[in-house]
Tab-separated table of N, CA and C in Angstrom:
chain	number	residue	atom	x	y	z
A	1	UNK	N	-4.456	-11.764	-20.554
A	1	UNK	CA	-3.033	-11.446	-20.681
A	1	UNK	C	-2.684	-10.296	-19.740
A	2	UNK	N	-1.516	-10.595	-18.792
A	2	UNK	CA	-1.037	-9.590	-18.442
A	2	UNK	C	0.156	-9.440	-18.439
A	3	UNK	N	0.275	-7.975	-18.748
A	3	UNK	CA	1.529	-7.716	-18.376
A	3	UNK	C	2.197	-6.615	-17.870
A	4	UNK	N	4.092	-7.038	-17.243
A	4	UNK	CA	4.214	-6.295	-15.667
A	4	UNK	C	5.551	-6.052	-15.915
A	5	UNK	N	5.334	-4.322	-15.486
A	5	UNK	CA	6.694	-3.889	-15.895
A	5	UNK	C	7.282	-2.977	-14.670
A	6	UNK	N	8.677	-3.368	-13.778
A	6	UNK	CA	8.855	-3.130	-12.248
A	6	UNK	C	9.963	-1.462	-12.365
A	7	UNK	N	9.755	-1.013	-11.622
A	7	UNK	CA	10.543	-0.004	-11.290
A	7	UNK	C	11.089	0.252	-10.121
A	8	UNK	N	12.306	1.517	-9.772
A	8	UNK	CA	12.502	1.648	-8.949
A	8	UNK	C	13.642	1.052	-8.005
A	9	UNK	N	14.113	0.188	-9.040
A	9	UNK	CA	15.500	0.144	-8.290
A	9	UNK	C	17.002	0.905	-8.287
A	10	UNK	N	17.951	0.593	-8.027
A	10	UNK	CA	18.945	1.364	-7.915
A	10	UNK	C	20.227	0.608	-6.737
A	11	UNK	N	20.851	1.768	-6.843
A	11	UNK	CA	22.253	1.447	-5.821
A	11	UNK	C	22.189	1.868	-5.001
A	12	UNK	N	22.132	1.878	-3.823
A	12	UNK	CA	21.813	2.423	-2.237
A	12	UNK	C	22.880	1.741	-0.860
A	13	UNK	N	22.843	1.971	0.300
A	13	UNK	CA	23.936	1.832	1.095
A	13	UNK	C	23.420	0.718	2.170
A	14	UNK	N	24.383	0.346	2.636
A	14	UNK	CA	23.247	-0.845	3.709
A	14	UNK	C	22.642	0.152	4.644
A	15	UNK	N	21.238	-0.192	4.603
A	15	UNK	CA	20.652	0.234	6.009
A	15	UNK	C	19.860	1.500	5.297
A	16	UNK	N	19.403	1.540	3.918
A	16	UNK	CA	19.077	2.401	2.887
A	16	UNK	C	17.907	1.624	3.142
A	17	UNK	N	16.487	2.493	2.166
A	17	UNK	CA	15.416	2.158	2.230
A	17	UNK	C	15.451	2.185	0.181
A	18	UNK	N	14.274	1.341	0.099
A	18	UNK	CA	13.935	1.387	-1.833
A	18	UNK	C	12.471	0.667	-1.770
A	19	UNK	N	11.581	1.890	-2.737
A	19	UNK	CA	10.499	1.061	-3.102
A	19	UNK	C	10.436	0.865	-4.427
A	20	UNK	N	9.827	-0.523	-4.817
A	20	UNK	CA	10.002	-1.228	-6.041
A	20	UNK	C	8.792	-0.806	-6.517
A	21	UNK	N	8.436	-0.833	-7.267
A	21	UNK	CA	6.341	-0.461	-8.249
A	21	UNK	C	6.627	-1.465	-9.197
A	22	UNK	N	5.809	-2.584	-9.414
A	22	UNK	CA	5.659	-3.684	-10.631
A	22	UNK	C	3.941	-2.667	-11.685
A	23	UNK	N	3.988	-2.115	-12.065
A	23	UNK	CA	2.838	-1.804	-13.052
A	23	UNK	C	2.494	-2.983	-13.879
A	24	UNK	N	1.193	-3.451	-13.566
A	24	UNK	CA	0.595	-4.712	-14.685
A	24	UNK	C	-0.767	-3.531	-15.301
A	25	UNK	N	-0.607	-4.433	-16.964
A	25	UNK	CA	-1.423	-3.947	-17.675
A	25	UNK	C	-2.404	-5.172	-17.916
A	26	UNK	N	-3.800	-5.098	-18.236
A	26	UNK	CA	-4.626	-5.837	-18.197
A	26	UNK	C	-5.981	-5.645	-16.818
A	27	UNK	N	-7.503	-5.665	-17.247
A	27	UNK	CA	-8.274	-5.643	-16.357
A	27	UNK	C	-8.638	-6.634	-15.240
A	28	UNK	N	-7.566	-7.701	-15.372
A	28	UNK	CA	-7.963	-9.041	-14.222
A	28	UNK	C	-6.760	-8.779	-13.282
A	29	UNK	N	-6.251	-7.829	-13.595
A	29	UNK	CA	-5.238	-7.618	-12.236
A	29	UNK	C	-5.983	-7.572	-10.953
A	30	UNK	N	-6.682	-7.158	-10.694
A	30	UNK	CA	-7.150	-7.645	-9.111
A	30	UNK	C	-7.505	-8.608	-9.125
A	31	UNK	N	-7.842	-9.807	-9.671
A	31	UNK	CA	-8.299	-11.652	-9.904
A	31	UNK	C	-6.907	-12.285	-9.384
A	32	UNK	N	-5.310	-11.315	-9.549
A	32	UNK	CA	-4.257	-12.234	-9.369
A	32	UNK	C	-3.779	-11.972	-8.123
A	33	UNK	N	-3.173	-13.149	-7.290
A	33	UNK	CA	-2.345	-12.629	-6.561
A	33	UNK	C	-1.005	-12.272	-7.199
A	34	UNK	N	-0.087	-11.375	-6.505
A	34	UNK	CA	1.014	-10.910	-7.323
A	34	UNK	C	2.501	-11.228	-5.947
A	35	UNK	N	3.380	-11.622	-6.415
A	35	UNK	CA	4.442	-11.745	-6.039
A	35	UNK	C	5.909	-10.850	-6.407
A	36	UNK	N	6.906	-11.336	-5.356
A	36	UNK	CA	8.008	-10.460	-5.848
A	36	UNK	C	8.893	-11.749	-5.924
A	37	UNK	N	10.018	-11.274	-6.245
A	37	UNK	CA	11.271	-12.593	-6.845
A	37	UNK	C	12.355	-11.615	-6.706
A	38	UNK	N	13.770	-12.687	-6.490
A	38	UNK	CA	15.211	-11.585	-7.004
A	38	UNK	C	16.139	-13.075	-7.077
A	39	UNK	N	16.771	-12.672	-7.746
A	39	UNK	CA	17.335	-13.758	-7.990
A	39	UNK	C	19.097	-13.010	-8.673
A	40	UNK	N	19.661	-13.384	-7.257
A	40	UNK	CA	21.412	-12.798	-6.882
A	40	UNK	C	22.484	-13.615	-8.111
A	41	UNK	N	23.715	-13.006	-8.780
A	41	UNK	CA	24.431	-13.662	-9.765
A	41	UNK	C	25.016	-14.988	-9.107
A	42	UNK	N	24.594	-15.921	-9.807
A	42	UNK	CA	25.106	-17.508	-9.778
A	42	UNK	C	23.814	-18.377	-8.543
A	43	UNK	N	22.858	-17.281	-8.083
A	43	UNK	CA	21.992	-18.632	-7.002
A	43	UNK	C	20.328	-18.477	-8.123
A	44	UNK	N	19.649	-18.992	-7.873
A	44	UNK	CA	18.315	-19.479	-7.694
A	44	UNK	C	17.641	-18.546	-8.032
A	45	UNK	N	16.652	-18.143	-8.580
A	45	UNK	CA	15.587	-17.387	-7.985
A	45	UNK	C	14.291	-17.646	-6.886
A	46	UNK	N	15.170	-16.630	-6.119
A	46	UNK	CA	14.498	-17.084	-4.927
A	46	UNK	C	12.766	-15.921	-4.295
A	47	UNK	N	11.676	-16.729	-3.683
A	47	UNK	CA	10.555	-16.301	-3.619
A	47	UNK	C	10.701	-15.189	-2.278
A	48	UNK	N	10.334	-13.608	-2.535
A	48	UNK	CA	10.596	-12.766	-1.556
A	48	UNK	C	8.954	-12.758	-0.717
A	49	UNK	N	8.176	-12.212	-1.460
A	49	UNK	CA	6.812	-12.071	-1.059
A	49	UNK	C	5.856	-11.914	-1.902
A	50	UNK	N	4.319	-12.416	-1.250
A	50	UNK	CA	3.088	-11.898	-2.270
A	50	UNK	C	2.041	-11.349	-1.485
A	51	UNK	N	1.390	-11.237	-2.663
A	51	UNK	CA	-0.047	-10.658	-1.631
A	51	UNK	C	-1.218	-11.386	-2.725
A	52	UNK	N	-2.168	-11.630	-1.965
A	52	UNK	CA	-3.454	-11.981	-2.562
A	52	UNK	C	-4.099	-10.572	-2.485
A	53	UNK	N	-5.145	-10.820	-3.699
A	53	UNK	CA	-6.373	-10.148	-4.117
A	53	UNK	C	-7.289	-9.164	-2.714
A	54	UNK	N	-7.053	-9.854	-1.613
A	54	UNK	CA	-7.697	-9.793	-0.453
A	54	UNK	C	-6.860	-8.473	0.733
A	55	UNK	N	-5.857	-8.395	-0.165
A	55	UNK	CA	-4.240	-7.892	0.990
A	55	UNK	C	-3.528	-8.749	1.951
A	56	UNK	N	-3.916	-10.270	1.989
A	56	UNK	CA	-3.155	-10.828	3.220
A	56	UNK	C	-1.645	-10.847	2.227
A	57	UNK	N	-1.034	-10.941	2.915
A	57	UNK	CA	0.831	-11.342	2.413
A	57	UNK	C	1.660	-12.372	3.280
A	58	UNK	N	2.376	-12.554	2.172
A	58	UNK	CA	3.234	-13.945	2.554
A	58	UNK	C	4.731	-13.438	2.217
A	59	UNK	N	6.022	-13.767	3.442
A	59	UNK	CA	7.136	-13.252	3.261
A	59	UNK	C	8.311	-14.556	3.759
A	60	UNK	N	9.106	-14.578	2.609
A	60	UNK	CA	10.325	-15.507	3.195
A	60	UNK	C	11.131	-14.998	4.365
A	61	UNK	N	11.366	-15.983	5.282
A	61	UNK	CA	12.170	-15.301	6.455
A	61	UNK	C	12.890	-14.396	6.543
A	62	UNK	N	13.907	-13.993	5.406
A	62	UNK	CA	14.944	-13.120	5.327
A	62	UNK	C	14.515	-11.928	5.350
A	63	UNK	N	13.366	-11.049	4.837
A	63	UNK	CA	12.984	-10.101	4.799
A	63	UNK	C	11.678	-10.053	5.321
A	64	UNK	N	10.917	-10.519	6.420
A	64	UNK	CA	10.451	-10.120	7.406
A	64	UNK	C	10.819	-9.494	8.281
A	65	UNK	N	9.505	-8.264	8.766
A	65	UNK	CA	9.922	-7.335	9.488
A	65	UNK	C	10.898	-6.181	8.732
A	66	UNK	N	11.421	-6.352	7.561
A	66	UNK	CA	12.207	-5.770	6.786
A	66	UNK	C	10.895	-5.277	5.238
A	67	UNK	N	10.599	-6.011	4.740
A	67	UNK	CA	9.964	-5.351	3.749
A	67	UNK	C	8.867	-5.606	3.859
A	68	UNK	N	7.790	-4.819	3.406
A	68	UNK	CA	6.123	-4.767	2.742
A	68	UNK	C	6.184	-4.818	1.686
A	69	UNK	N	5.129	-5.808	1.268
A	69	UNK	CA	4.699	-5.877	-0.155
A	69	UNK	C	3.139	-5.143	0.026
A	70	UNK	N	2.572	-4.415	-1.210
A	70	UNK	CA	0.987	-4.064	-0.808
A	70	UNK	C	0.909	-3.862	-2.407
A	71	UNK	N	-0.314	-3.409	-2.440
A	71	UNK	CA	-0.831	-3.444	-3.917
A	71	UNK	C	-2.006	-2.401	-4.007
A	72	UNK	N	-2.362	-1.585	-4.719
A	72	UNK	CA	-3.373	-0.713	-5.348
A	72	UNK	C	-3.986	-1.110	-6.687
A	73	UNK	N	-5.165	-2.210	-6.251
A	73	UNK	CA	-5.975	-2.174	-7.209
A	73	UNK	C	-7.011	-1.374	-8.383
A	74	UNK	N	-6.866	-0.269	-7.547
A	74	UNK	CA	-7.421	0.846	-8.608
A	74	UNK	C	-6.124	1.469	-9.762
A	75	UNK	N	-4.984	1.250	-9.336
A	75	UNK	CA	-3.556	1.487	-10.001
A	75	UNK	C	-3.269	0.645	-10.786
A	76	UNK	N	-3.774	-0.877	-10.550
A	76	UNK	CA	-3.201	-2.311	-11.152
A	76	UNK	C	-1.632	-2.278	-11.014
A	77	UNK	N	-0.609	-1.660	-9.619
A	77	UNK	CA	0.197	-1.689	-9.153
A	77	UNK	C	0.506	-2.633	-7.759
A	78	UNK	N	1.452	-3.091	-7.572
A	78	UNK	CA	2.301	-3.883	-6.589
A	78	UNK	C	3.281	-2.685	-6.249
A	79	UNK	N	3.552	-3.193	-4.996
A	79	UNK	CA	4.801	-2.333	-4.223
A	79	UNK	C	5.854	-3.099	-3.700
A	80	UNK	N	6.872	-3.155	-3.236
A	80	UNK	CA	7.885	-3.692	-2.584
A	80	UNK	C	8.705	-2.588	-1.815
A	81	UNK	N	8.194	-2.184	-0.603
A	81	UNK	CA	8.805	-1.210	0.401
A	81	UNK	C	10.013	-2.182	0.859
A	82	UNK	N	11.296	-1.559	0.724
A	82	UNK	CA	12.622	-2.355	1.173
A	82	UNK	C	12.831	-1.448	2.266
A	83	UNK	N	13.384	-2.036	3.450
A	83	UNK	CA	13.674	-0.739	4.349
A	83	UNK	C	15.125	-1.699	5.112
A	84	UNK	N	16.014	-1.362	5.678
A	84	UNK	CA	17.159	-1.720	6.114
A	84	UNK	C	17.404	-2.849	5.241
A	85	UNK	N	17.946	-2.165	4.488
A	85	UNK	CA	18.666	-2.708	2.883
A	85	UNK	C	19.485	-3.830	3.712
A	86	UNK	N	20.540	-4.882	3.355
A	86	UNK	CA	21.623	-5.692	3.627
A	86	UNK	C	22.129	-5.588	2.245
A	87	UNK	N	23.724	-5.795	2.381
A	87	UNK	CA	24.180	-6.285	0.851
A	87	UNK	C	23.912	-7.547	0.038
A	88	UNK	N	23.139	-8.388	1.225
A	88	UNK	CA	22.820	-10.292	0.913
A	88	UNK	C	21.326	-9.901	-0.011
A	89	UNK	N	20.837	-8.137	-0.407
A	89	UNK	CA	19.776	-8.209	-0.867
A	89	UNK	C	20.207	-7.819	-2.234
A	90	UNK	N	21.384	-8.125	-2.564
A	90	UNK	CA	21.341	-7.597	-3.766
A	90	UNK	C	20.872	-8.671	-5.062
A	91	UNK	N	20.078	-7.961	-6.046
A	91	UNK	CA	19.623	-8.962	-6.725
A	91	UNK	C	18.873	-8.331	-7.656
A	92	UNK	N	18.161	-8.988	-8.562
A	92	UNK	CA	17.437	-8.638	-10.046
A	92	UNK	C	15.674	-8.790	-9.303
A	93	UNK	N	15.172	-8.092	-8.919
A	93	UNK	CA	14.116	-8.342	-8.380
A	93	UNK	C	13.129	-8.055	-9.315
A	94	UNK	N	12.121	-9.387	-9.359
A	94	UNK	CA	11.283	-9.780	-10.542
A	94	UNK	C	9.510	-9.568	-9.808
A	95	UNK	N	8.777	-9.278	-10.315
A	95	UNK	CA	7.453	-9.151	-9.959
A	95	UNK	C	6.403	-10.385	-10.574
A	96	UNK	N	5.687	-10.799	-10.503
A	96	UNK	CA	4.927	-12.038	-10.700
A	96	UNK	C	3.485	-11.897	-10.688
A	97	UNK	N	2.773	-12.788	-11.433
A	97	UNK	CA	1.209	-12.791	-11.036
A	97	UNK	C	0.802	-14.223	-10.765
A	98	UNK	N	0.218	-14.460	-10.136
A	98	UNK	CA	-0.838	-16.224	-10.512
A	98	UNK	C	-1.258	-16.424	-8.963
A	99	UNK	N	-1.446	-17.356	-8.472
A	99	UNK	CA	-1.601	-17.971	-7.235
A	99	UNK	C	-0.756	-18.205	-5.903
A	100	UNK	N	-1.140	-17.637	-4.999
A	100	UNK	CA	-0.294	-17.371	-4.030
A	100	UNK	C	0.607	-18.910	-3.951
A	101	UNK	N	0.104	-19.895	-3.765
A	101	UNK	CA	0.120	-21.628	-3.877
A	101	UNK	C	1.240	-21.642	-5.311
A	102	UNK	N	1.223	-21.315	-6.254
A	102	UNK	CA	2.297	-21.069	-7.146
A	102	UNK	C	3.444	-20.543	-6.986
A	103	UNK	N	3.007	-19.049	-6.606
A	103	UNK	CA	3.874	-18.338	-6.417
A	103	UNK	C	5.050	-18.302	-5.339
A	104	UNK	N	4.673	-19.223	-4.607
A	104	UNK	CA	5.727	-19.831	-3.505
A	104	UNK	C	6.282	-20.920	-3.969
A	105	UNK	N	6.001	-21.591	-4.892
A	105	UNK	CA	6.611	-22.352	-5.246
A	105	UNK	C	7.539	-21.742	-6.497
A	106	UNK	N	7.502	-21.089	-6.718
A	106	UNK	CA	8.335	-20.099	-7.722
A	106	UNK	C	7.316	-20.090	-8.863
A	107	UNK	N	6.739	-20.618	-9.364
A	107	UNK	CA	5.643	-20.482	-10.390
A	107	UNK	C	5.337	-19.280	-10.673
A	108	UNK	N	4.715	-18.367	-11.570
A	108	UNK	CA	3.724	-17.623	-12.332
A	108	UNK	C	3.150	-17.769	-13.297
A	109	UNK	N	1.808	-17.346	-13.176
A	109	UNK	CA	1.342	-16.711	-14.911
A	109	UNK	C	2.409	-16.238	-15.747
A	110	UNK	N	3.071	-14.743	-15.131
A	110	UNK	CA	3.462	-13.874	-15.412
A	110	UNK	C	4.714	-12.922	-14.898
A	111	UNK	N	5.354	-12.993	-15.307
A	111	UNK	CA	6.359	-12.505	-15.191
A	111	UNK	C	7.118	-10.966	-15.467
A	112	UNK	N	7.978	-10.156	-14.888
A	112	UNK	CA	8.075	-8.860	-15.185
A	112	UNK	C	9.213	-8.863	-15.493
A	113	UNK	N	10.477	-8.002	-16.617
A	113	UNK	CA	11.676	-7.793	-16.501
A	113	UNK	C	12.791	-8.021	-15.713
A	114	UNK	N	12.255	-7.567	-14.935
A	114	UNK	CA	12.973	-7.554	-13.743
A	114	UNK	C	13.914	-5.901	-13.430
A	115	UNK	N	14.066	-5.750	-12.098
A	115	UNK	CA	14.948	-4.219	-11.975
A	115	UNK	C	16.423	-4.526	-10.956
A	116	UNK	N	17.154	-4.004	-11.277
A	116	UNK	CA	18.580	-4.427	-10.462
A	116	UNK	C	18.421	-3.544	-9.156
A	117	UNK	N	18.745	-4.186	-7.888
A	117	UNK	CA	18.840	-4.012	-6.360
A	117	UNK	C	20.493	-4.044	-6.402
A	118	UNK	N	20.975	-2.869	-5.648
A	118	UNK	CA	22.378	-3.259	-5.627
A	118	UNK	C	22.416	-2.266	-4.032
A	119	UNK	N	23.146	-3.003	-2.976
A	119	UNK	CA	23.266	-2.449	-1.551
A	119	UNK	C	24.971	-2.719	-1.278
A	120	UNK	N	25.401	-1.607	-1.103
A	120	UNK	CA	26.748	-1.807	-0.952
A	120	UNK	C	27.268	-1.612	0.639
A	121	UNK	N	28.050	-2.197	0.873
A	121	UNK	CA	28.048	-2.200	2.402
A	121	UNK	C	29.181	-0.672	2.827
C-alpha cells in the first residue's frame, strides 16, 4: 500500500516558476515508477510526466523543456519543477505510482489528492 500526498501549489504569474513534492508513504516506493497528472475544469485528465525507479523520465509535449520531474528515493518523494508557468497550465495536479506503460496511459496503482496550479496571465 501506498500512499501520496502532493504539495506546493499555489497562484503565480505567467512566466513564474512552482515546485510540486508528491510525499508517498510505504517501503516499495522505489519499486514504483511515479507520475504527475493535472487535469484543467471541464477537460480530461491529462498525463504530464514520470520517472522510473532508474531516473529516466517521460514528458508530454506541452511541458518539455519546461518542467522536470525527479524523485529522492531516500525521501520516498517525487518533484515537479514548473518553470515558465503558461495560464494553459492551470490545473489540479495529481501525483501517481505504478508503471511507466500505465502511467501514460493514465492508469495508476495510486493516486494522490491532488494540489491546485493556478497561472494568471
Amino acid at each position: 500500500q501506498v500512499q501520496l500526498v502532493e504539495s506546493g501549489g499555489g497562484l503565480v504569474q505567467a512566466g513564474d516558476s512552482l515546485r510540486l513534492s508528491c510525499a508517498a508513504s510505504g517501503r516499495t516506493f522505489s519499486t514504483y515508477s511515479m507520475g504527475w497528472f493535472r487535469q484543467a475544469p471541464g477537460k480530461e485528465r491529462e498525463f504530464v510526466a514520470a520517472i522510473r525507479w532508474t531516473g529516466s523520465t517521460y514528458y508530454t509535449n506541452s511541458v518539455k523543456g519546461r518542467f522536470t520531474i525527479s524523485r529522492d528515493n531516500a525521501k520516498n518523494t517525487v518533484y515537479l519543477q514548473m518553470n515558465s508557468l503558461k495560464p494553459e497550465d492551470t490545473a489540479v495536479y495529481y501525483c501517481a505510482a505504478g508503471t511507466v506503460s500505465d502511467l501514460q496511459l493514465k492508469r495508476a496503482d495510486y493516486w494522490g489528492q491532488g494540489t491546485q496550479v493556478t497561472v494568471s496571465s
